[in-house]
Amino acid sequence: MHRDTVFIVDDDASVRDALSLLLSLRGYTTATFASAEDFLSAVQPAWRGCVVLDIRMPGMSGLELQRCLREAGPTLPVVVITAHGDVAAARQAFLADAVDFIEKPFDGEQLLAAIETALSGLRTAASPQQPVARTSPATPLSAREREVMSLMVKGLHNRRIAEALGISPRTVEVHKARVMEKLGVKNLVDLVRLVDQGRA
């Protein structure tokens, strides 16, 4: 394989074709695989690039493939795509060092940005690493907002959060909006990533 190949692993042929076309038009070299097993049987230690993989596939799941790559495979950063995103899956993906977790249908530019982030990380991997500064929100979260946030990232819905904290679902909505605004995140997946990185 050529340097910095994007390896697409998805059981849906139409998705593989569409992603391969999109990436090829942007100058990327691509290789497609219909299953996690197919990819694992073909992968070589010398391959460079990143993997774009679906979570739900027959046989081995995308998260299982990600774990295998992290434990024993070559250094291939992973971008996860899924039509069935949830907090637990997002957290598992990020704990295994996924570059991004993108829910279908997604914007092509969002995927391209994630891929470029993954490949940029490869290009600078040999450079001395600078300590990553822990960032804090410009306006600190209140104690109640932190309570709401901790339940949000566990996947609880508004009514369950309200019952747990003894407040109304409407109040939960207000706190959630403030948490997202203060932390500068647009969705729950981004919030989970921020929390798991220790930046919230």
Coordinates of C-alpha atoms in Angstrom, one line a residue:
M1 CA 0.0 0.0 0.0
H2 CA 1.0 3.6 -0.6
R3 CA 1.9 5.9 2.2
D4 CA -1.0 7.4 4.1
T5 CA -3.8 5.2 2.7
V6 CA -7.3 5.5 4.1
F7 CA -8.6 2.0 4.8
I8 CA -12.4 1.8 4.7
V9 CA -14.0 -1.1 6.6
D10 CA -17.8 -1.3 6.2
D11 CA -20.2 -4.1 5.3
D12 CA -22.3 -1.8 3.2
A13 CA -21.0 -1.8 -0.4
S14 CA -22.7 1.5 -1.2
V15 CA -21.0 3.2 1.8
R16 CA -17.6 1.8 0.8
D17 CA -18.0 3.0 -2.8
A18 CA -19.3 6.4 -1.8
L19 CA -16.5 7.0 0.7
S20 CA -13.8 5.7 -1.7
L21 CA -15.0 8.1 -4.4
L22 CA -15.2 11.0 -2.0
L23 CA -11.7 10.4 -0.8
S24 CA -10.2 9.7 -4.2
L25 CA -11.6 12.9 -5.5
R26 CA -9.7 14.7 -2.7
G27 CA -6.4 12.9 -3.6
Y28 CA -6.4 10.2 -1.0
T29 CA -5.4 6.6 -1.7
T30 CA -8.1 4.2 -0.5
A31 CA -8.5 0.5 0.1
T32 CA -11.9 -1.0 1.0
F33 CA -12.8 -4.1 3.1
A34 CA -16.3 -5.6 3.6
S35 CA -15.6 -6.9 7.1
A36 CA -13.3 -6.6 10.1
E37 CA -12.1 -10.1 9.5
D38 CA -11.1 -9.3 5.9
F39 CA -9.1 -6.3 7.1
L40 CA -7.3 -8.2 9.8
S41 CA -6.4 -11.0 7.4
A42 CA -4.8 -8.5 5.0
V43 CA -3.2 -5.9 7.3
Q44 CA 0.6 -5.6 7.1
P45 CA 2.9 -4.0 9.7
A46 CA 4.3 -1.7 7.1
W47 CA 0.9 -0.1 6.2
R48 CA 0.6 3.6 6.9
G49 CA -2.6 5.7 7.0
C50 CA -5.8 5.5 9.0
V51 CA -8.8 3.3 9.3
V52 CA -12.4 4.5 8.8
L53 CA -14.7 1.8 10.2
D54 CA -18.3 1.1 10.9
I55 CA -19.3 -0.1 14.4
R56 CA -22.0 -2.6 13.4
M57 CA -20.9 -5.3 11.0
P58 CA -21.6 -9.0 10.8
G59 CA -19.1 -11.0 12.7
M60 CA -16.5 -8.8 14.4
S61 CA -17.7 -5.4 15.3
G62 CA -15.8 -2.2 14.5
L63 CA -15.1 -1.6 18.2
E64 CA -13.6 -5.1 18.4
L65 CA -11.5 -4.4 15.4
Q66 CA -10.3 -1.1 16.9
R67 CA -9.3 -3.0 20.1
C68 CA -7.4 -5.6 18.0
L69 CA -5.5 -2.8 16.2
R70 CA -4.7 -1.0 19.4
E71 CA -3.4 -4.2 21.1
A72 CA -1.4 -5.9 18.3
G73 CA -1.7 -4.1 15.0
P74 CA 0.3 -1.4 13.3
T75 CA -0.1 2.2 14.3
L76 CA -3.2 3.0 12.3
P77 CA -5.4 5.7 13.9
V78 CA -9.2 5.0 13.7
V79 CA -12.1 7.2 12.7
V80 CA -15.4 5.5 13.8
I81 CA -18.6 6.0 11.7
T82 CA -22.0 4.6 12.7
A83 CA -25.7 4.8 12.1
H84 CA -26.3 3.6 15.6
G85 CA -24.4 5.9 17.9
D86 CA -24.8 5.9 21.6
V87 CA -22.9 7.2 24.6
A88 CA -21.5 3.8 25.6
A89 CA -20.2 3.2 22.1
A90 CA -18.7 6.7 21.8
R91 CA -17.0 6.3 25.2
Q92 CA -15.6 2.9 24.3
A93 CA -14.3 4.2 21.0
F94 CA -12.6 7.2 22.6
L95 CA -11.1 5.2 25.4
A96 CA -9.4 3.1 22.7
D97 CA -8.0 6.3 21.2
A98 CA -10.4 6.9 18.3
V99 CA -9.7 10.1 16.5
D100 CA -13.4 10.9 16.0
F101 CA -16.8 9.2 16.3
I102 CA -19.1 10.3 13.5
E103 CA -22.8 9.5 13.2
K104 CA -24.4 8.7 9.8
P105 CA -25.6 10.5 7.8
F106 CA -22.6 12.8 8.1
D107 CA -21.2 15.7 6.3
G108 CA -18.3 14.8 4.0
E109 CA -16.3 17.7 5.2
Q110 CA -16.6 16.5 8.8
L111 CA -15.2 13.1 7.8
L112 CA -12.4 14.7 5.7
A113 CA -11.4 16.8 8.7
A114 CA -11.3 13.8 11.0
I115 CA -9.1 11.9 8.5
E116 CA -6.8 14.8 8.1
T117 CA -6.5 15.0 11.9
A118 CA -5.6 11.3 12.0
L119 CA -3.0 11.5 9.2
S120 CA -1.5 14.7 10.6
G121 CA -1.0 12.9 13.9
L122 CA 1.0 10.2 12.1
R123 CA 3.2 12.8 10.4
T124 CA 4.1 14.4 13.6
A125 CA 4.4 11.2 15.7
A126 CA 8.1 11.2 15.4
S127 CA 8.4 14.8 16.7
P128 CA 9.0 15.5 20.3
Q129 CA 5.6 15.5 22.1
Q130 CA 4.7 18.6 24.0
P131 CA 2.6 18.1 27.1
V132 CA -1.1 18.7 26.4
A133 CA -2.4 21.5 28.5
R134 CA -5.6 20.7 30.3
T135 CA -8.1 23.3 29.4
S136 CA -11.0 24.4 31.5
P137 CA -14.2 26.2 30.5
A138 CA -14.0 30.0 30.5
T139 CA -16.9 30.0 33.0
P140 CA -16.6 27.2 35.5
L141 CA -19.5 24.7 35.7
S142 CA -21.7 25.0 38.8
A143 CA -22.0 22.0 41.2
R144 CA -25.5 21.2 39.8
E145 CA -24.2 21.5 36.2
R146 CA -21.5 19.0 37.0
E147 CA -24.1 16.7 38.4
V148 CA -26.2 16.9 35.3
M149 CA -23.1 16.5 33.1
S150 CA -22.0 13.3 34.9
L151 CA -25.5 11.8 34.3
M152 CA -25.6 13.0 30.7
V153 CA -22.3 11.1 29.8
K154 CA -23.8 8.0 31.4
G155 CA -26.5 8.1 28.7
L156 CA -29.4 9.0 31.0
H157 CA -32.3 10.9 29.4
N158 CA -33.8 14.1 30.8
R159 CA -36.6 12.4 32.8
R160 CA -34.1 10.0 34.4
I161 CA -31.7 12.8 35.3
A162 CA -34.6 14.8 36.7
E163 CA -35.7 11.9 38.9
A164 CA -32.1 11.3 40.1
L165 CA -31.5 14.9 41.1
G166 CA -35.0 15.8 42.3
I167 CA -35.5 18.5 39.7
S168 CA -37.9 19.0 36.8
P169 CA -37.1 17.8 33.2
R170 CA -37.3 21.5 32.1
T171 CA -34.6 22.5 34.6
V172 CA -32.5 19.6 33.3
E173 CA -32.8 21.1 29.8
V174 CA -31.6 24.4 31.1
H175 CA -28.6 22.9 32.8
K176 CA -27.7 20.8 29.8
A177 CA -27.8 23.9 27.6
R178 CA -25.5 25.7 29.9
V179 CA -23.1 22.8 30.1
M180 CA -22.8 22.5 26.4
E181 CA -22.4 26.3 26.0
K182 CA -19.7 26.6 28.7
L183 CA -17.7 23.7 27.4
G184 CA -18.1 24.7 23.7
V185 CA -19.5 21.4 22.5
K186 CA -22.4 20.9 20.1
N187 CA -23.5 17.3 20.9
L188 CA -23.3 14.5 23.4
V189 CA -20.5 12.7 21.6
D190 CA -18.2 15.7 21.8
L191 CA -19.1 16.1 25.5
V192 CA -18.2 12.4 26.2
R193 CA -14.9 12.9 24.5
L194 CA -14.1 16.0 26.5
V195 CA -14.9 14.3 29.8
D196 CA -12.9 11.2 29.0
Q197 CA -9.9 13.4 28.0
G198 CA -10.1 15.0 31.4
R199 CA -10.8 18.4 29.9
A200 CA -14.2 19.1 31.5

